[in-house]
Amino acid sequence: MDAVNPYDSPASDLAATAGTPYTPRFWALDGRLGRLRYLAYSLAMGALGFVLFIASVVALSMIISGGDMVMVVMGLVSLAGIAGQLVIAGRRLHDLGRSRWWLLLCLLPLINLLLLAYLIFAPGAPHANRFGPAPVANGVGVIVAACLVPMVALLIGLLGVLAVQQYQSLERHSRTAPTAPRS
């Protein structure tokens, strides 16, 4: 008669699951993200944050006439978006074999840009590391979303240039426009 000892260590074949990739989920706090999935998830999180930001501003502007509450809600929505981006960056660091403590580098000017370049361009570990197994290969949706990131960045840059040009032309027009006589 074999009695089961509850204090024995578990007996499972970890080598059989060590090479098995896993499918990352968008709303997970742990796990690993490859480069393309990091770009795709960052774009999705940024788009979601932008939509929530605009929706909260519009809704609160219609409901509340005071601007203080609108500013508080805008700040909270912005903090939620930043927290989401930090979770995604932490998962990318795990793919690189680094700890989430590296996210403190985001607080240092210019170093944060180097960290961003490292997250985007450095290849992750191809096999399991201390943060888990390697993620599965990217699907078509992830590849398409990651390709949209440079296009969205270019579009935002072009809109910024057009806004500055429009502002400058309005400023020039206001200087040259005749003033109305006061009565």
Short mmCIF file of N, CA and C in Angstrom, two decimals, residues 89-105 115 118-119 130-131:
data_model
loop_
_atom_site.label_atom_id
_atom_site.label_comp_id
_atom_site.label_asym_id
_atom_site.label_seq_id
_atom_site.Cartn_x
_atom_site.Cartn_y
_atom_site.Cartn_z
N ALA A 89 5.72 47.43 -21.28
CA ALA A 89 7.18 47.56 -21.34
C ALA A 89 7.85 46.57 -20.39
N GLY A 90 7.25 46.33 -19.23
CA GLY A 90 7.80 45.35 -18.29
C GLY A 90 7.77 43.94 -18.88
N ARG A 91 6.71 43.61 -19.58
CA ARG A 91 6.64 42.30 -20.22
C ARG A 91 7.67 42.17 -21.33
N ARG A 92 7.93 43.27 -22.03
CA ARG A 92 8.98 43.25 -23.07
C ARG A 92 10.35 43.06 -22.43
N LEU A 93 10.58 43.72 -21.29
CA LEU A 93 11.84 43.54 -20.59
C LEU A 93 12.01 42.09 -20.14
N HIS A 94 10.93 41.45 -19.75
CA HIS A 94 11.01 40.04 -19.37
C HIS A 94 11.43 39.18 -20.56
N ASP A 95 11.00 39.53 -21.76
CA ASP A 95 11.41 38.78 -22.95
C ASP A 95 12.91 38.95 -23.18
N LEU A 96 13.44 40.09 -22.79
CA LEU A 96 14.86 40.35 -22.95
C LEU A 96 15.69 39.79 -21.79
N GLY A 97 15.02 39.17 -20.81
CA GLY A 97 15.73 38.61 -19.67
C GLY A 97 16.07 39.64 -18.61
N ARG A 98 15.42 40.78 -18.64
CA ARG A 98 15.69 41.86 -17.69
C ARG A 98 14.53 42.00 -16.70
N SER A 99 14.83 42.58 -15.57
CA SER A 99 13.83 42.81 -14.54
C SER A 99 13.02 44.06 -14.86
N ARG A 100 11.83 44.15 -14.25
CA ARG A 100 11.00 45.36 -14.42
C ARG A 100 11.64 46.58 -13.76
N TRP A 101 12.61 46.37 -12.92
CA TRP A 101 13.29 47.51 -12.28
C TRP A 101 13.96 48.39 -13.32
N TRP A 102 14.23 47.86 -14.49
CA TRP A 102 14.81 48.66 -15.56
C TRP A 102 13.88 49.79 -15.99
N LEU A 103 12.60 49.68 -15.66
CA LEU A 103 11.64 50.73 -16.02
C LEU A 103 11.94 52.04 -15.29
N LEU A 104 12.71 51.98 -14.21
CA LEU A 104 13.10 53.22 -13.53
C LEU A 104 13.95 54.11 -14.43
N LEU A 105 14.55 53.52 -15.46
CA LEU A 105 15.33 54.32 -16.41
C LEU A 105 14.44 55.27 -17.21
N LEU A 115 16.36 53.41 -23.72
CA LEU A 115 15.59 52.26 -23.26
C LEU A 115 14.50 51.91 -24.27
N TYR A 118 16.04 50.19 -27.13
CA TYR A 118 16.41 48.83 -26.71
C TYR A 118 15.18 47.93 -26.73
N LEU A 119 14.05 48.43 -26.24
CA LEU A 119 12.83 47.62 -26.23
C LEU A 119 12.34 47.32 -27.64
N ARG A 130 14.06 32.93 -17.19
CA ARG A 130 13.51 32.89 -15.82
C ARG A 130 12.12 33.51 -15.71
N PHE A 131 11.65 34.20 -16.76
CA PHE A 131 10.33 34.83 -16.74
C PHE A 131 9.28 34.00 -17.47
#
